[in-house]
mmCIF file of C-alpha atoms in Angstrom:
data_model
loop_
_atom_site.group_PDB
_atom_site.id
_atom_site.type_symbol
_atom_site.label_atom_id
_atom_site.label_comp_id
_atom_site.label_asym_id
_atom_site.label_seq_id
_atom_site.Cartn_x
_atom_site.Cartn_y
_atom_site.Cartn_z
ATOM 1 C CA GLU G 30 102.634 101.287 91.052
ATOM 2 C CA VAL G 31 103.595 99.649 94.295
ATOM 3 C CA VAL G 32 103.407 95.907 93.723
ATOM 4 C CA LEU G 33 103.587 93.899 96.710
ATOM 5 C CA THR G 34 104.793 90.031 96.645
ATOM 6 C CA GLN G 35 104.131 87.801 99.483
ATOM 7 C CA SER G 36 106.077 84.289 100.193
ATOM 8 C CA PRO G 37 105.504 81.550 100.309
ATOM 9 C CA ALA G 38 102.061 81.433 98.874
ATOM 10 C CA THR G 39 101.380 78.113 101.357
ATOM 11 C CA LEU G 40 102.746 77.411 104.388
ATOM 12 C CA SER G 41 102.233 74.304 106.080
ATOM 13 C CA LEU G 42 102.350 74.322 109.911
ATOM 14 C CA SER G 43 100.644 72.541 112.973
ATOM 15 C CA PRO G 44 99.133 74.153 116.149
ATOM 16 C CA GLY G 45 101.486 75.816 118.539
ATOM 17 C CA GLU G 46 104.391 76.015 115.763
ATOM 18 C CA ARG G 47 105.320 79.369 114.798
ATOM 19 C CA ALA G 48 104.615 81.010 111.590
ATOM 20 C CA THR G 49 106.748 83.565 109.534
ATOM 21 C CA LEU G 50 105.022 85.462 106.529
ATOM 22 C CA SER G 51 106.927 87.846 103.966
ATOM 23 C CA CYS G 52 105.469 90.745 102.126
ATOM 24 C CA ARG G 53 107.922 92.691 99.819
ATOM 25 C CA ALA G 54 107.118 95.848 98.089
ATOM 26 C CA SER G 55 108.559 97.063 94.755
ATOM 27 C CA LEU G 56 109.239 100.456 96.294
ATOM 28 C CA SER G 57 109.686 101.342 99.703
ATOM 29 C CA VAL G 58 106.118 101.944 101.479
ATOM 30 C CA SER G 59 107.841 103.602 104.538
ATOM 31 C CA GLY G 60 105.890 101.674 106.842
ATOM 32 C CA ARG G 61 102.723 101.895 105.648
ATOM 33 C CA LEU G 62 101.931 98.496 105.608
ATOM 34 C CA ALA G 63 99.079 96.713 107.158
ATOM 35 C CA TRP G 64 98.137 92.663 107.532
ATOM 36 C CA TYR G 65 94.661 90.989 107.233
ATOM 37 C CA GLN G 66 93.162 87.880 108.283
ATOM 38 C CA HIS G 67 91.027 86.407 105.692
ATOM 39 C CA LYS G 68 88.569 83.265 106.231
ATOM 40 C CA PRO G 69 86.262 81.798 103.175
ATOM 41 C CA GLY G 70 82.652 83.257 103.886
ATOM 42 C CA GLN G 71 84.153 85.909 105.873
ATOM 43 C CA ALA G 72 85.013 89.564 105.767
ATOM 44 C CA PRO G 73 88.725 90.242 105.881
ATOM 45 C CA ARG G 74 89.614 91.586 109.687
ATOM 46 C CA LEU G 75 92.753 94.074 110.090
ATOM 47 C CA LEU G 76 95.492 92.628 112.355
ATOM 48 C CA ILE G 77 98.090 94.879 111.973
ATOM 49 C CA TYR G 78 98.772 98.543 110.670
ATOM 50 C CA ASP G 79 101.540 100.706 110.323
ATOM 51 C CA ALA G 80 104.023 97.863 109.716
ATOM 52 C CA SER G 81 103.662 97.029 113.751
ATOM 53 C CA ARG G 82 100.754 98.146 115.462
ATOM 54 C CA ARG G 83 98.110 95.402 116.267
ATOM 55 C CA ALA G 84 94.403 96.319 115.672
ATOM 56 C CA THR G 85 91.889 96.753 118.303
ATOM 57 C CA ASP G 86 91.316 93.142 120.221
ATOM 58 C CA ILE G 87 93.960 91.332 117.929
ATOM 59 C CA PRO G 88 96.004 88.926 120.435
ATOM 60 C CA ASP G 89 99.478 89.482 120.784
ATOM 61 C CA ARG G 90 100.456 86.359 119.373
ATOM 62 C CA PHE G 91 100.340 88.460 116.074
ATOM 63 C CA SER G 92 103.184 90.697 115.544
ATOM 64 C CA GLY G 93 104.450 92.958 112.464
ATOM 65 C CA SER G 94 107.864 94.182 111.795
ATOM 66 C CA GLY G 95 109.890 95.863 108.910
ATOM 67 C CA ALA G 96 110.809 98.817 107.108
ATOM 68 C CA GLY G 97 111.171 100.453 103.547
ATOM 69 C CA THR G 98 110.364 97.201 101.273
ATOM 70 C CA ASP G 99 110.374 94.480 103.576
ATOM 71 C CA TYR G 100 107.557 93.531 106.247
ATOM 72 C CA THR G 101 106.911 90.372 108.254
ATOM 73 C CA LEU G 102 103.996 88.768 109.976
ATOM 74 C CA THR G 103 104.888 86.589 112.541
ATOM 75 C CA ILE G 104 102.142 84.377 114.552
ATOM 76 C CA SER G 105 104.300 83.286 117.700
ATOM 77 C CA SER G 106 102.112 79.995 118.384
ATOM 78 C CA LEU G 107 99.411 78.861 116.129
ATOM 79 C CA GLU G 108 95.841 78.472 117.279
ATOM 80 C CA PRO G 109 93.332 76.090 115.433
ATOM 81 C CA GLU G 110 91.396 79.560 114.490
ATOM 82 C CA ASP G 111 94.556 80.923 112.991
ATOM 83 C CA PHE G 112 94.869 79.083 110.040
ATOM 84 C CA ALA G 113 93.257 81.204 106.851
ATOM 85 C CA VAL G 114 94.757 83.276 104.077
ATOM 86 C CA TYR G 115 96.987 86.549 105.057
ATOM 87 C CA SER G 116 97.333 89.375 103.102
ATOM 88 C CA CYS G 117 99.247 92.549 103.187
ATOM 89 C CA GLN G 118 98.251 95.901 101.838
ATOM 90 C CA GLN G 119 100.026 99.117 101.319
ATOM 91 C CA ARG G 120 98.972 103.016 100.967
ATOM 92 C CA SER G 121 100.489 105.142 98.177
ATOM 93 C CA ASN G 122 100.414 108.745 99.045
ATOM 94 C CA TRP G 123 100.177 110.408 95.453
ATOM 95 C CA PRO G 124 98.037 109.537 93.880
ATOM 96 C CA PRO G 125 96.449 107.756 96.787
ATOM 97 C CA THR G 126 96.262 104.231 95.810
ATOM 98 C CA TRP G 127 95.797 101.057 98.064
ATOM 99 C CA THR G 128 97.222 97.626 96.855
ATOM 100 C CA PHE G 129 96.998 94.241 98.248
ATOM 101 C CA GLY G 130 99.554 91.570 98.089
ATOM 102 C CA GLN G 131 98.305 88.247 96.499
ATOM 103 C CA GLY G 132 97.999 86.096 99.947
ATOM 104 C CA THR G 133 99.782 83.611 102.150
ATOM 105 C CA LYS G 134 97.732 80.694 102.917
ATOM 106 C CA VAL G 135 98.342 79.010 106.371
ATOM 107 C CA GLU G 136 97.061 75.555 106.232
ATOM 108 C CA ILE G 137 97.046 72.865 109.067
ATOM 109 C CA LYS G 138 99.861 70.272 108.308
ATOM 110 C CA GLN W 10 78.503 98.689 117.684
ATOM 111 C CA VAL W 11 79.998 100.212 114.182
ATOM 112 C CA GLN W 12 79.595 98.201 111.529
ATOM 113 C CA LEU W 13 78.696 98.340 107.662
ATOM 114 C CA ALA W 14 75.959 96.559 106.239
ATOM 115 C CA GLN W 15 75.954 95.673 102.698
ATOM 116 C CA SER W 16 73.243 95.398 100.051
ATOM 117 C CA GLY W 17 72.572 94.602 96.267
ATOM 118 C CA ASP W 18 71.708 93.051 93.297
ATOM 119 C CA GLY W 19 73.525 89.338 92.825
ATOM 120 C CA VAL W 20 73.079 87.912 89.529
ATOM 121 C CA LYS W 21 73.847 90.060 86.326
ATOM 122 C CA GLU W 22 74.379 89.353 82.075
ATOM 123 C CA PRO W 23 77.056 90.888 80.468
ATOM 124 C CA GLY W 24 77.217 94.386 79.367
ATOM 125 C CA ASP W 25 74.825 95.029 82.574
ATOM 126 C CA SER W 26 75.431 97.424 85.373
ATOM 127 C CA VAL W 27 75.369 96.855 89.134
ATOM 128 C CA LYS W 28 74.916 99.209 92.088
ATOM 129 C CA LEU W 29 75.584 97.946 95.405
ATOM 130 C CA SER W 30 74.953 99.873 98.624
ATOM 131 C CA CYS W 31 76.952 99.794 102.164
ATOM 132 C CA LYS W 32 74.778 101.264 105.196
ATOM 133 C CA ALA W 33 77.276 102.703 107.984
ATOM 134 C CA SER W 34 75.906 102.412 111.662
ATOM 135 C CA GLY W 35 77.730 102.971 115.040
ATOM 136 C CA TYR W 36 79.945 105.878 113.806
ATOM 137 C CA THR W 37 79.635 109.157 112.307
ATOM 138 C CA PHE W 38 79.837 108.169 108.576
ATOM 139 C CA THR W 39 81.406 111.554 107.231
ATOM 140 C CA ARG W 40 84.541 111.055 109.269
ATOM 141 C CA TYR W 41 86.065 107.931 107.793
ATOM 142 C CA ASP W 42 86.649 106.932 103.910
ATOM 143 C CA ILE W 43 85.305 104.089 102.592
ATOM 144 C CA HIS W 44 86.818 101.677 99.916
ATOM 145 C CA TRP W 45 85.785 98.651 97.745
ATOM 146 C CA VAL W 46 87.493 95.713 97.554
ATOM 147 C CA ARG W 47 86.604 92.669 95.660
ATOM 148 C CA GLN W 48 87.721 89.235 95.916
ATOM 149 C CA VAL W 49 87.646 86.839 92.715
ATOM 150 C CA THR W 50 87.255 83.447 93.752
ATOM 151 C CA GLY W 51 90.849 81.923 93.735
ATOM 152 C CA GLN W 52 92.617 85.168 93.623
ATOM 153 C CA GLY W 53 93.442 87.623 96.304
ATOM 154 C CA LEU W 54 91.959 90.690 97.607
ATOM 155 C CA GLU W 55 91.930 93.717 95.060
ATOM 156 C CA TRP W 56 91.321 97.254 95.642
ATOM 157 C CA MET W 57 89.008 99.323 93.726
ATOM 158 C CA GLY W 58 88.551 102.784 94.965
ATOM 159 C CA TRP W 59 87.762 104.934 98.005
ATOM 160 C CA MET W 60 85.532 107.801 98.540
ATOM 161 C CA ASN W 61 85.664 110.361 100.971
ATOM 162 C CA PRO W 62 82.082 110.575 102.232
ATOM 163 C CA ASN W 63 82.361 114.369 103.843
ATOM 164 C CA SER W 64 83.397 115.557 100.511
ATOM 165 C CA GLY W 65 82.366 113.367 97.946
ATOM 166 C CA GLU W 66 86.008 113.014 96.402
ATOM 167 C CA THR W 67 86.873 109.733 95.184
ATOM 168 C CA GLY W 68 89.622 107.813 93.895
ATOM 169 C CA TYR W 69 89.778 105.007 91.688
ATOM 170 C CA GLY W 70 92.247 102.112 90.897
ATOM 171 C CA LYS W 71 93.725 102.121 87.200
ATOM 172 C CA LYS W 72 91.660 98.715 86.495
ATOM 173 C CA PHE W 73 88.452 100.162 87.049
ATOM 174 C CA GLN W 74 88.795 104.086 86.094
ATOM 175 C CA GLY W 75 86.025 104.874 83.399
ATOM 176 C CA ARG W 76 83.368 102.426 84.509
ATOM 177 C CA VAL W 77 83.296 102.506 88.187
ATOM 178 C CA ALA W 78 81.363 105.556 90.213
ATOM 179 C CA MET W 79 81.383 105.988 94.403
ATOM 180 C CA THR W 80 78.873 108.070 95.450
ATOM 181 C CA ARG W 81 76.980 108.854 98.979
ATOM 182 C CA SER W 82 73.873 109.798 100.592
ATOM 183 C CA THR W 83 74.787 111.424 104.199
ATOM 184 C CA SER W 84 71.405 112.011 105.319
ATOM 185 C CA ILE W 85 71.073 107.807 105.303
ATOM 186 C CA SER W 86 74.803 107.033 105.865
ATOM 187 C CA THR W 87 75.169 104.915 102.771
ATOM 188 C CA ALA W 88 77.838 104.461 100.099
ATOM 189 C CA PHE W 89 77.311 103.373 96.938
ATOM 190 C CA LEU W 90 79.499 101.515 94.120
ATOM 191 C CA ASP W 91 78.374 101.315 90.869
ATOM 192 C CA LEU W 92 80.185 99.216 88.134
ATOM 193 C CA THR W 93 79.242 99.296 84.655
ATOM 194 C CA SER W 94 80.159 97.173 81.502
ATOM 195 C CA LEU W 95 80.328 93.750 83.465
ATOM 196 C CA THR W 96 81.900 90.763 82.149
ATOM 197 C CA SER W 97 82.434 87.735 83.336
ATOM 198 C CA GLY W 98 85.650 88.785 85.026
ATOM 199 C CA ASP W 99 83.747 90.750 87.410
ATOM 200 C CA THR W 100 82.189 87.800 88.950
ATOM 201 C CA ALA W 101 83.717 88.658 92.831
ATOM 202 C CA VAL W 102 82.584 89.051 96.566
ATOM 203 C CA TYR W 103 82.370 92.720 96.896
ATOM 204 C CA TYR W 104 83.524 94.468 100.028
ATOM 205 C CA CYS W 105 82.964 98.062 101.383
ATOM 206 C CA ALA W 106 85.428 98.777 104.282
ATOM 207 C CA ARG W 107 86.049 101.585 106.314
ATOM 208 C CA GLY W 108 89.356 102.933 105.941
ATOM 209 C CA GLY W 109 92.031 105.430 107.767
ATOM 210 C CA ARG W 110 93.504 103.534 110.542
ATOM 211 C CA GLY W 111 97.057 104.927 111.117
ATOM 212 C CA GLU W 112 99.443 106.140 108.360
ATOM 213 C CA THR W 113 98.413 102.926 106.396
ATOM 214 C CA GLY W 114 94.972 104.147 105.936
ATOM 215 C CA ALA W 115 94.163 100.543 107.205
ATOM 216 C CA LEU W 116 90.608 99.197 106.560
ATOM 217 C CA ASP W 117 89.092 98.654 110.276
ATOM 218 C CA ILE W 118 85.794 98.056 109.341
ATOM 219 C CA TRP W 119 84.334 95.486 106.738
ATOM 220 C CA GLY W 120 80.673 94.778 105.566
ATOM 221 C CA GLN W 121 79.753 91.369 105.104
ATOM 222 C CA GLY W 122 80.496 91.328 101.328
ATOM 223 C CA THR W 123 78.145 90.962 98.414
ATOM 224 C CA VAL W 124 78.483 88.083 95.784
ATOM 225 C CA VAL W 125 78.025 89.546 92.203
ATOM 226 C CA SER W 126 77.486 86.798 89.423
ATOM 227 C CA VAL W 127 77.903 87.920 85.846
ATOM 228 C CA SER W 128 76.746 85.098 83.324
ATOM 229 C CA SER W 129 74.488 85.013 80.085
#
């Protein structure tokens, strides 16, 4: 079973700064990786899928990159509404299994 | 408007079972997988399993096998989650989500979440 490890656990930044979040898989996930934003009291929101494809209506300050076992979510310039928890997720083909990372909290410094 | 509307019982005792519902609207229910994901307070998102609403095929996370069942009623575009033998460790917010985006099968539409609290 693939394990996703996200780092750092918490990222303290100011609005306007660049955020770089990491997600490392225990085995190659071949680009089958997504990123979600999660705020308290709200449902998670899909940001990125297939490692680098932005989901519908996601601002272009959010970008994803990576391959194999190492993936990155970058927020180029933090807006006040971007302070939230971000989780990565992968899909294994057989048996079909989805796994989430434990999340990175982006907090206001 | 594409959406998933959740409902179900919120307060249970240890040993009980819970059944949650997830009604789809704004799209063809049978064309996209439905997943169930939960979040225990203070922890990350936890994938529970998936269901193909067209065929009824299911797949469950190892942690939940034996006490989870995912079913559907295509006539009312609704997916169901049954979880048995509840313990306090099952206290969480439960989400249904639509899957299938890209090769990742990412979850692009989420229900609002249902809080299940297990306490004696």
